[in-house]
Coordinates of C-alpha atoms in Angstrom, one line a residue:
X1 CA -0.2 -0.1 -0.1
X2 CA 1.3 3.3 -0.7
X3 CA 0.3 7.0 0.0
X4 CA 0.8 9.9 -1.8
X5 CA -0.6 13.8 -0.5
X6 CA -1.4 15.7 -4.0
X7 CA -3.1 18.2 -2.4
X8 CA -4.8 19.2 1.3
X9 CA -1.3 17.9 3.1
X10 CA -0.5 20.5 6.1
X11 CA -3.4 23.2 4.3
X12 CA -6.7 23.2 4.0
X13 CA -7.4 23.4 0.2
X14 CA -7.0 21.4 -3.1
X15 CA -7.7 18.0 -1.1
X16 CA -6.4 15.4 -3.4
X17 CA -5.2 12.2 -2.3
X18 CA -3.6 9.1 -4.2
X19 CA -3.8 5.6 -3.0
X20 CA -1.8 2.5 -4.6
X21 CA -3.5 -0.5 -3.2
X22 CA -4.0 -4.0 -4.5
X23 CA -2.9 -2.9 -7.9
X24 CA -5.0 -0.7 -8.1
X25 CA -4.8 3.4 -8.6
X26 CA -7.4 5.1 -6.4
X27 CA -7.9 8.9 -6.1
X28 CA -9.9 11.0 -3.7
X29 CA -11.1 14.6 -3.8
X30 CA -10.0 16.8 -6.0
X31 CA -10.1 20.1 -4.6
X32 CA -8.7 23.9 -5.6
X33 CA -7.2 26.2 -3.1
X34 CA -9.9 29.0 -2.1
X35 CA -7.0 31.7 -1.9
X36 CA -4.8 30.5 -4.9
X37 CA -5.2 31.9 -8.5
X38 CA -4.3 29.4 -11.4
X39 CA -2.4 26.3 -11.4
X40 CA -1.4 27.1 -7.7
X41 CA -4.6 26.4 -6.7
X42 CA -4.7 23.3 -7.9
X43 CA -3.6 19.6 -6.6
X44 CA -0.6 18.2 -8.2
X45 CA -2.0 16.4 -11.0
X46 CA 2.1 16.1 -12.6
X47 CA 2.9 13.7 -9.8
X48 CA 0.0 11.7 -10.5
X49 CA 0.0 11.3 -13.8
X50 CA 3.9 10.3 -12.9
X51 CA 3.0 7.6 -9.9
X52 CA 0.1 6.2 -12.3
X53 CA 1.1 6.2 -16.0
X54 CA -1.6 7.7 -16.5
X55 CA -3.7 5.4 -15.2
X56 CA -6.3 5.9 -12.4
X57 CA -8.5 3.4 -11.7
X58 CA -11.3 4.7 -9.4
X59 CA -12.3 8.3 -8.4
X60 CA -14.1 9.0 -5.2
X61 CA -15.5 12.1 -4.0
X62 CA -16.0 12.9 -0.3
X63 CA -18.2 16.0 -0.4
X64 CA -18.9 18.9 -2.2
X65 CA -17.0 21.7 -0.8
X66 CA -15.1 23.2 -3.2
X67 CA -11.4 22.6 -1.8
X68 CA -12.5 18.8 -2.5
X69 CA -14.3 19.0 -6.1
X70 CA -13.1 22.2 -7.7
X71 CA -10.2 20.9 -9.9
X72 CA -13.3 18.1 -10.6
X73 CA -13.2 18.8 -14.4
X74 CA -9.3 18.6 -14.6
X75 CA -9.3 15.3 -12.8
X76 CA -12.0 13.6 -15.9
X77 CA -10.3 15.3 -18.5
X78 CA -7.0 14.1 -17.7
X79 CA -8.9 10.4 -17.2
X80 CA -12.0 10.3 -18.7
X81 CA -12.5 6.3 -18.6
X82 CA -12.4 6.1 -14.8
X83 CA -15.5 6.1 -13.2
X84 CA -15.8 8.4 -10.0
X85 CA -18.4 7.7 -7.0
X86 CA -20.5 10.4 -4.9
X87 CA -23.4 10.9 -3.0
X88 CA -26.9 12.0 -4.7
X89 CA -26.8 15.1 -2.4
X90 CA -23.0 15.8 -3.5
X91 CA -23.8 15.5 -7.4
X92 CA -26.6 17.7 -7.1
X93 CA -24.1 20.6 -5.3
X94 CA -21.4 19.9 -7.3
X95 CA -23.3 20.8 -10.3
X96 CA -24.1 24.8 -8.7
X97 CA -20.3 25.3 -6.9
X98 CA -18.5 24.5 -10.1
X99 CA -21.0 26.4 -12.5
X100 CA -20.1 29.2 -10.1
X101 CA -16.1 28.6 -10.1
X102 CA -16.5 29.1 -13.9
X103 CA -18.6 32.8 -13.5
X104 CA -15.6 33.4 -10.7
X105 CA -12.5 32.4 -13.6
X106 CA -14.1 34.6 -15.9
X107 CA -13.9 37.8 -13.8
X108 CA -10.6 36.8 -12.6
X109 CA -9.8 36.4 -16.4
X110 CA -11.6 40.1 -17.2
X111 CA -9.9 41.9 -13.6
X112 CA -6.2 40.6 -14.3
X113 CA -6.2 38.8 -17.6
X114 CA -5.6 34.5 -16.2
X115 CA -6.9 31.9 -18.5
X116 CA -9.8 30.2 -16.2
X117 CA -8.5 26.7 -15.8
X118 CA -11.5 24.8 -17.5
X119 CA -15.1 26.0 -19.2
X120 CA -18.4 24.7 -19.7
X121 CA -17.6 22.0 -21.7
X122 CA -14.9 20.2 -18.7
X123 CA -17.6 21.3 -16.3
X124 CA -20.4 19.0 -18.0
X125 CA -18.3 16.4 -19.2
X126 CA -17.2 15.6 -15.4
X127 CA -20.8 16.0 -14.5
X128 CA -22.6 13.4 -16.7
X129 CA -19.9 11.0 -15.9
X130 CA -20.6 11.3 -12.0
X131 CA -22.2 8.1 -10.5
X132 CA -24.1 8.1 -7.5
X133 CA -24.3 5.7 -4.4
X134 CA -26.2 5.6 -1.7
X135 CA -25.2 6.1 2.0
X136 CA -25.1 2.7 4.1
X137 CA -24.5 0.5 1.2
X138 CA -21.6 -1.9 0.0
X139 CA -20.8 -1.3 -3.9
X140 CA -17.8 -2.9 -6.0
X141 CA -17.1 -0.5 -8.9
X142 CA -14.6 -1.7 -10.1
X143 CA -13.3 -5.8 -10.0
X144 CA -11.5 -6.3 -6.3
X145 CA -12.6 -2.8 -5.0
X146 CA -15.8 -2.2 -2.1
X147 CA -16.4 0.8 -1.1
X148 CA -18.6 2.3 1.5
X149 CA -20.1 5.8 2.3
X150 CA -21.2 6.7 5.8
X151 CA -22.6 9.7 6.7
X152 CA -19.8 12.3 7.8
X153 CA -21.8 15.2 9.6
X154 CA -20.1 17.6 8.1
X155 CA -22.8 18.8 5.4
X156 CA -25.4 17.2 2.8
X157 CA -24.0 14.5 1.4
X158 CA -20.8 14.7 2.9
X159 CA -19.5 10.7 3.7
X160 CA -16.6 9.1 5.4
X161 CA -15.3 6.9 2.5
X162 CA -14.5 3.4 3.4
X163 CA -12.6 0.8 0.8
X164 CA -12.1 -2.6 1.0
X165 CA -9.5 -5.1 -0.8
X166 CA -7.2 -7.9 -0.8
X167 CA -4.6 -6.3 0.6
X168 CA -6.3 -3.9 3.3
X169 CA -8.7 -1.8 4.6
X170 CA -8.6 2.3 4.5
X171 CA -11.1 5.1 6.1
X172 CA -10.7 7.9 4.1
X173 CA -12.7 10.5 6.7
X174 CA -13.6 13.5 4.5
X175 CA -14.4 16.3 6.6
X176 CA -16.4 14.9 9.7
X177 CA -18.8 16.9 12.3
X178 CA -20.2 14.7 15.1
X179 CA -22.3 17.5 17.0
X180 CA -25.2 18.1 15.1
X181 CA -26.5 20.7 13.2
X182 CA -30.1 21.9 12.0
X183 CA -29.1 20.7 8.2
X184 CA -27.0 17.5 9.1
X185 CA -27.2 15.1 12.0
X186 CA -23.8 14.3 13.3
X187 CA -21.5 11.3 12.1
X188 CA -22.4 8.0 14.0
X189 CA -19.3 5.9 15.2
X190 CA -17.9 3.4 12.8
X191 CA -17.5 0.9 14.5
X192 CA -18.8 -2.0 12.5
X193 CA -15.5 -1.6 10.2
X194 CA -11.5 -1.5 11.3
X195 CA -9.2 -0.2 9.1
X196 CA -5.6 -1.2 8.3
X197 CA -5.2 3.0 7.4
X198 CA -7.0 5.9 8.3
X199 CA -6.7 9.2 6.2
X200 CA -8.2 11.6 8.7
X201 CA -8.9 15.2 8.9
X202 CA -7.2 17.2 11.7
X203 CA -8.4 20.8 10.7
X204 CA -9.4 21.5 14.5
X205 CA -6.7 18.5 15.7
X206 CA -5.7 21.7 18.6
X207 CA -8.6 22.9 19.6
X208 CA -11.4 21.9 21.7
X209 CA -15.4 23.7 20.6
X210 CA -17.4 25.0 23.0
X211 CA -20.8 24.0 23.4
X212 CA -22.8 24.6 20.3
X213 CA -26.4 25.5 21.0
X214 CA -24.8 28.2 23.7
X215 CA -22.8 29.3 20.9
X216 CA -25.8 29.8 18.4
X217 CA -27.8 31.7 21.1
X218 CA -25.1 34.2 21.8
X219 CA -24.8 34.4 17.9
X220 CA -28.5 35.3 17.6
X221 CA -28.4 38.1 20.4
X222 CA -25.5 39.6 19.5
X223 CA -27.6 40.2 15.7
X224 CA -30.4 41.6 17.7
X225 CA -28.5 43.7 19.2
X226 CA -26.8 45.5 16.5
X227 CA -30.2 45.4 14.3
X228 CA -31.9 46.8 17.4
X229 CA -29.5 50.1 17.7
X230 CA -30.3 50.8 14.2
X231 CA -27.2 48.8 12.3
X232 CA -26.8 46.3 9.6
X233 CA -24.6 42.9 10.2
X234 CA -22.8 41.5 7.7
X235 CA -21.9 37.4 8.2
X236 CA -19.8 36.6 5.4
X237 CA -20.6 32.5 4.9
X238 CA -19.5 29.7 2.9
X239 CA -22.4 29.3 0.7
X240 CA -22.7 25.4 1.7
X241 CA -23.4 24.6 5.0
X242 CA -22.7 27.8 6.9
X243 CA -24.8 29.7 5.5
X244 CA -28.0 27.9 6.1
X245 CA -27.3 27.3 9.4
X246 CA -27.2 31.0 10.2
X247 CA -30.4 31.6 8.2
X248 CA -32.2 28.9 10.7
X249 CA -30.5 29.9 13.9
X250 CA -32.0 33.1 13.2
X251 CA -35.0 32.3 11.9
X252 CA -36.1 30.1 14.2
X253 CA -34.6 32.3 17.2
X254 CA -37.6 34.9 16.0
X255 CA -40.2 32.4 15.4
X256 CA -39.5 31.3 19.5
X257 CA -39.7 35.0 20.5
X258 CA -36.2 34.5 21.9
X259 CA -35.3 37.8 19.7
X260 CA -37.0 40.4 17.7
X261 CA -38.0 40.1 14.1
X262 CA -35.9 42.0 11.4
X263 CA -35.3 41.4 7.6
X264 CA -32.6 38.7 6.4
X265 CA -30.9 38.9 2.9
X266 CA -28.8 36.4 1.3
X267 CA -26.6 37.0 -1.5
X268 CA -23.8 35.1 -4.0
X269 CA -24.0 31.3 -4.0
X270 CA -26.0 31.2 -0.9
X271 CA -28.7 32.2 -3.0
X272 CA -28.8 28.8 -5.4
X273 CA -27.6 26.4 -2.7
X274 CA -30.5 27.7 -0.3
X275 CA -32.7 26.8 -3.8
X276 CA -31.0 23.2 -4.2
X277 CA -32.8 22.6 -0.6
X278 CA -36.6 22.4 -1.8
X279 CA -38.4 22.5 -4.5
X280 CA -41.8 23.9 -4.1
X281 CA -43.3 22.3 -7.5
X282 CA -42.1 19.1 -5.9
X283 CA -41.1 18.6 -2.0
X284 CA -39.8 15.4 -2.7
X285 CA -37.0 16.1 -5.4
X286 CA -33.9 17.7 -4.3
X287 CA -32.1 18.0 -0.9
X288 CA -35.2 17.8 1.5
X289 CA -35.4 14.3 1.7
X290 CA -31.6 14.1 3.2
X291 CA -32.4 16.7 5.8
X292 CA -32.9 15.6 9.9
X293 CA -36.6 14.6 10.1
X294 CA -37.6 17.4 12.7
X295 CA -36.5 20.2 9.8
X296 CA -38.1 18.0 6.9
X297 CA -41.6 17.8 9.4
X298 CA -41.2 21.5 9.6
X299 CA -41.2 22.4 5.7
X300 CA -44.4 20.2 5.3
X301 CA -46.3 20.9 7.8
X302 CA -45.7 24.6 7.5
X303 CA -46.1 24.2 3.3
X304 CA -43.2 26.5 2.9
X305 CA -39.9 26.9 2.0
X306 CA -36.7 25.6 4.4
X307 CA -35.1 28.8 4.2
X308 CA -37.1 31.8 2.6
X309 CA -40.3 33.5 4.1
X310 CA -42.5 36.2 3.9
X311 CA -42.9 38.3 6.6
X312 CA -45.5 38.0 9.1
X313 CA -45.8 37.6 12.8
X314 CA -43.0 36.4 14.1
X315 CA -41.6 35.3 10.3
X316 CA -39.2 37.0 9.4
X317 CA -38.2 37.6 5.8
X318 CA -35.8 36.0 4.3
X319 CA -34.7 36.5 0.8
X320 CA -32.5 36.6 -1.9
X321 CA -30.6 39.7 -3.1
X322 CA -29.7 40.5 -7.0
X323 CA -26.5 41.7 -8.0
X324 CA -28.1 45.7 -8.8
X325 CA -29.7 45.7 -5.4
X326 CA -26.6 45.8 -3.5
X327 CA -26.2 49.7 -3.7
X328 CA -29.9 50.2 -2.8
X329 CA -30.1 47.5 0.5
X330 CA -27.5 49.5 1.9
X331 CA -29.4 52.2 2.3
X332 CA -32.6 50.3 3.9
X333 CA -33.2 50.3 7.6
X334 CA -31.6 47.9 10.0
X335 CA -30.8 44.2 8.7
X336 CA -28.8 41.2 8.2
X337 CA -26.9 40.3 5.3
X338 CA -25.5 36.5 4.9
X339 CA -23.4 36.4 2.0
X340 CA -20.3 34.5 0.5
X341 CA -17.5 34.1 0.4
X342 CA -17.1 32.8 4.1
X343 CA -13.5 34.1 4.2
X344 CA -14.2 37.6 2.5
X345 CA -11.8 36.6 -0.3
X346 CA -14.0 38.4 -2.9
X347 CA -17.6 37.8 -3.6
X348 CA -20.7 39.6 -2.5
X349 CA -19.2 39.6 1.3
X350 CA -16.4 42.1 0.8
X351 CA -18.4 43.6 -1.6
X352 CA -20.4 44.4 1.5
X353 CA -17.7 44.5 4.0
X354 CA -16.0 47.2 2.3
X355 CA -19.5 49.4 2.4
X356 CA -20.0 48.5 6.4
X357 CA -17.1 48.6 8.2
X358 CA -16.1 52.1 8.6
X359 CA -19.5 52.8 10.9
X360 CA -19.5 52.2 14.3
X361 CA -23.6 50.7 14.2
X362 CA -22.2 48.0 11.9
X363 CA -20.9 44.8 12.7
X364 CA -19.2 42.0 10.8
X365 CA -19.4 38.7 13.0
X366 CA -17.5 35.3 11.9
X367 CA -18.9 32.1 11.8
X368 CA -16.4 29.7 10.0
X369 CA -12.8 28.9 9.5
X370 CA -10.5 31.3 8.4
X371 CA -6.8 30.2 6.2
X372 CA -4.0 31.8 7.2
X373 CA -4.2 33.9 4.4
X374 CA -7.3 35.0 4.2
X375 CA -9.3 38.8 4.8
X376 CA -11.3 37.5 7.3
X377 CA -8.6 35.6 9.3
X378 CA -6.5 39.5 9.6
X379 CA -10.0 41.0 10.3
X380 CA -9.9 38.9 13.7
X381 CA -6.4 40.1 14.2
X382 CA -6.7 43.8 13.6
X383 CA -7.5 46.6 16.2
X384 CA -10.3 48.6 16.3
X385 CA -9.2 51.6 13.9
X386 CA -6.9 49.3 11.9
X387 CA -7.4 49.3 8.2
X388 CA -8.0 46.2 5.7
X389 CA -7.2 45.5 2.6
X390 CA -10.5 44.1 0.7
X391 CA -10.2 43.8 -2.6
X392 CA -7.3 45.9 -3.1
X393 CA -9.0 49.2 -1.2
X394 CA -7.9 49.4 2.1
X395 CA -10.6 49.9 4.9
X396 CA -10.9 51.5 8.4
X397 CA -11.7 49.0 10.2
X398 CA -14.4 50.7 12.7
X399 CA -17.6 48.5 13.4
X400 CA -17.7 45.7 15.5
X401 CA -16.0 42.3 14.6
X402 CA -16.8 39.2 16.6
X403 CA -16.3 35.6 16.1
X404 CA -18.6 32.7 16.9
X405 CA -17.9 28.9 16.8
X406 CA -20.2 27.2 14.9
X407 CA -17.8 24.7 13.4
X408 CA -18.6 21.7 11.3
X409 CA -15.3 19.9 11.9
X410 CA -14.8 17.4 14.7
X411 CA -12.5 19.3 17.4
X412 CA -9.6 17.3 18.8
X413 CA -11.2 15.0 21.5
X414 CA -14.0 14.1 19.2
X415 CA -11.7 13.1 16.3
X416 CA -9.7 10.9 18.6
X417 CA -13.0 9.1 20.4
X418 CA -13.6 8.7 16.7
X419 CA -10.1 7.0 16.1
X420 CA -10.8 4.8 18.9
X421 CA -13.7 3.5 18.0
X422 CA -12.2 2.2 14.5
X423 CA -9.0 1.4 15.5
X424 CA -6.9 1.7 12.8
X425 CA -3.0 0.1 12.4
X426 CA -1.6 3.5 10.9
X427 CA -3.2 7.1 10.8
X428 CA -2.3 10.0 8.0
X429 CA -3.4 13.3 9.1
X430 CA -4.5 15.9 6.4
X431 CA -7.0 18.9 6.0
X432 CA -5.2 21.3 8.8
X433 CA -2.8 23.7 9.3
X434 CA 0.8 22.0 10.2
X435 CA 0.6 23.5 13.8
X436 CA -2.9 21.7 14.1
X437 CA -2.0 18.1 12.6
X438 CA 1.7 18.1 14.5
X439 CA -0.4 18.5 17.9
X440 CA -2.8 15.9 17.1
X441 CA -0.2 13.6 15.8
X442 CA 1.3 14.2 19.5
X443 CA -1.9 13.2 20.8
X444 CA -2.2 9.7 18.9
X445 CA 1.2 8.8 18.7
X446 CA 1.3 6.1 21.9
X447 CA -1.2 4.3 20.6
X448 CA -0.9 4.2 17.0
X449 CA 1.5 4.8 13.7
X450 CA 0.9 8.6 12.7
X451 CA 2.1 10.7 10.2
X452 CA 1.4 14.1 8.9
X453 CA 2.9 14.4 6.0
X454 CA 3.7 17.6 3.3
X455 CA 2.7 17.5 -0.1
X456 CA 3.9 15.5 -2.8
X457 CA 5.4 12.8 -0.1
X458 CA 5.1 9.1 -0.8
X459 CA 5.1 6.7 1.6
X460 CA 4.4 3.1 2.7
X461 CA 1.7 4.0 5.6
X462 CA 1.6 0.9 7.2
X463 CA 5.5 1.4 7.9
X464 CA 6.5 3.3 10.9
X465 CA 8.3 6.3 10.3
X466 CA 12.0 6.5 10.5
X467 CA 12.1 8.8 13.5
X468 CA 9.9 5.6 15.3
X469 CA 12.6 4.0 17.5
X470 CA 12.3 -0.3 16.9
X471 CA 11.2 -0.5 20.2
X472 CA 8.5 1.4 20.0
X473 CA 7.5 0.0 16.5
X474 CA 7.5 -3.5 18.1
X475 CA 5.2 -2.2 21.2
X476 CA 2.6 -0.8 18.5
X477 CA 2.8 -4.0 16.6
X478 CA 2.4 -6.2 19.3
X479 CA -0.3 -4.4 21.2
X480 CA -2.4 -4.8 18.3
X481 CA -2.7 -8.9 19.0
X482 CA -5.3 -10.8 20.2
X483 CA -5.6 -13.9 22.4
X484 CA -8.6 -16.2 22.5
X485 CA -8.2 -18.6 25.5
X486 CA -11.2 -21.2 26.8
X487 CA -13.5 -21.5 29.3
X488 CA -13.3 -25.3 31.2
X489 CA -15.6 -25.8 34.0
X490 CA -14.4 -28.3 36.3
X491 CA -15.8 -29.4 39.9
X492 CA -13.3 -27.2 41.8
X493 CA -14.7 -24.0 40.2
X494 CA -14.2 -22.3 36.4
X495 CA -11.2 -22.1 34.9
X496 CA -9.4 -20.0 32.3
X497 CA -6.6 -20.7 30.2
X498 CA -4.9 -18.3 27.7
X499 CA -2.0 -19.0 25.2
X500 CA 1.4 -18.9 27.2
X501 CA 2.7 -16.5 24.1
X502 CA 0.5 -13.2 25.9
X503 CA 3.0 -13.2 28.5
X504 CA 5.1 -11.8 25.9
X505 CA 2.4 -9.3 25.1
X506 CA 4.2 -5.6 26.2
X507 CA 0.8 -5.1 28.3
X508 CA 1.7 -8.3 30.2
X509 CA 4.6 -7.3 30.6
X510 CA 4.1 -4.0 31.8
X511 CA 1.2 -4.4 34.3
X512 CA 1.0 -8.1 35.5
X513 CA 4.7 -9.4 34.8
X514 CA 5.6 -9.0 37.9
X515 CA 1.9 -8.9 39.5
X516 CA 2.4 -11.4 43.0
X517 CA -1.3 -12.1 42.7
X518 CA -4.0 -11.4 39.7
X519 CA -7.5 -11.2 40.8
X520 CA -10.2 -12.0 38.3
X521 CA -13.9 -10.3 38.3
X522 CA -16.7 -11.5 36.2
X523 CA -19.9 -9.2 35.9
X524 CA -21.1 -10.6 33.1
X525 CA -20.3 -9.3 29.5
X526 CA -16.9 -8.6 31.3
X527 CA -14.0 -10.3 33.0
X528 CA -11.2 -7.8 34.8
X529 CA -7.4 -8.8 35.8
X530 CA -6.3 -6.8 38.6
X531 CA -2.8 -7.4 39.8
X532 CA -2.0 -7.1 43.7
X533 CA 1.8 -6.7 44.7
X534 CA 3.0 -7.6 48.4
X535 CA 4.3 -4.9 50.4
X536 CA 8.1 -5.4 50.4
X537 CA 8.2 -4.2 53.8

């Protein structure tokens, strides 16, 4: 088994991983770096071509976010015969996101003369080639390789990818969230499949999330405060996932009369993603069947759109803004604007930030991950009155700026819990800044072989890293061993016998080898061993 990081290692962006197993070349995800342009935004396709000699046997797509799907048209153009698998919701959303990516590239060409990476034909060809598979079912897309998509809780349609071959078992986590969100249930443990290799995201491998419900309440009340004082709140949001969560947080806070009622306007790709969730003409089309049951029931019983609504008692106006309304909406009364991009990297959110930031009555609230190089990250690091360059313009930041943790990624404790369910032999950490991945590696290294690679690294993940001592390697290998004994009922009682080689097991040597006596306690489903040692005095 050989693993190669083509993108997304030591970074968040351009996720793309090559797994060479059982004589097959399997690629998982093919994203873009949102903060880069041109070829700098792409995974390492040249390395992929060299390592596979132009043959990719299978392509798997974990979910629809652009850092995992943005270079999909190029992947298909280079390997047009390769089967490409994803879930049905992912296919629906990728269609929208990739068509929007073309528009962004066209604008970049007009602004800076950059040639687009791909066009409509490449997008349509890739979309036509995507095959959808259901969650929670094993399929065999190519001989000798079985694949299973397990709901990962990140966004609608997102899945952990389980791969089974004669050479070994692999889990690719994709992006995972254990905590339930309003538009997607939290991930359930993978306790039914023990992989040899786990490729695990580590976005928040060095952090712990605060209570989500508390963060939602705090955000809603903070927004209401600004609006009641006559200001406008801008919430830059990822078009897929976060924007929908924020809309529902505010909408249901108003319906429950926790906060006052005010209008919510959306702009950018947020509008089209929200439309995809629900088709008023045919409610069972779109993404509605994949939403949590509680939200499905609300939509069906109220007979209204999941997100859009007209103003009435305790019901806010939630509507789309058109490009020609962006200037005029700023002169209207207090309101909330939810717009992409989530990191203020271009798009309508950058336009609104430039217009709103210099007024102390207004606010910009950040709710998602901010890349180290993004304007959103720099915004959080500024002092009031400092200037921030947005779209090439220096903007004085006088408005209120706050951050709320509504993460759709698992934190360190949650990641470690998921690892403990799967019990892999080896772990490759990806999708995170280097600091976060190294912190998570240090947390896991006592029990597992752990890699935190850089892009373009190729290695056998089943072999321990060179820096790991021989003694540590031996311990990890031995500690995975299992010993099965037998139980004999005699006239004197019940005897439990294990093989003699169990005495060489590291845990036995560490805990029981020098014990004077070993007490055995039986409580039904378990049997516990407790060593005791005599007082040397």
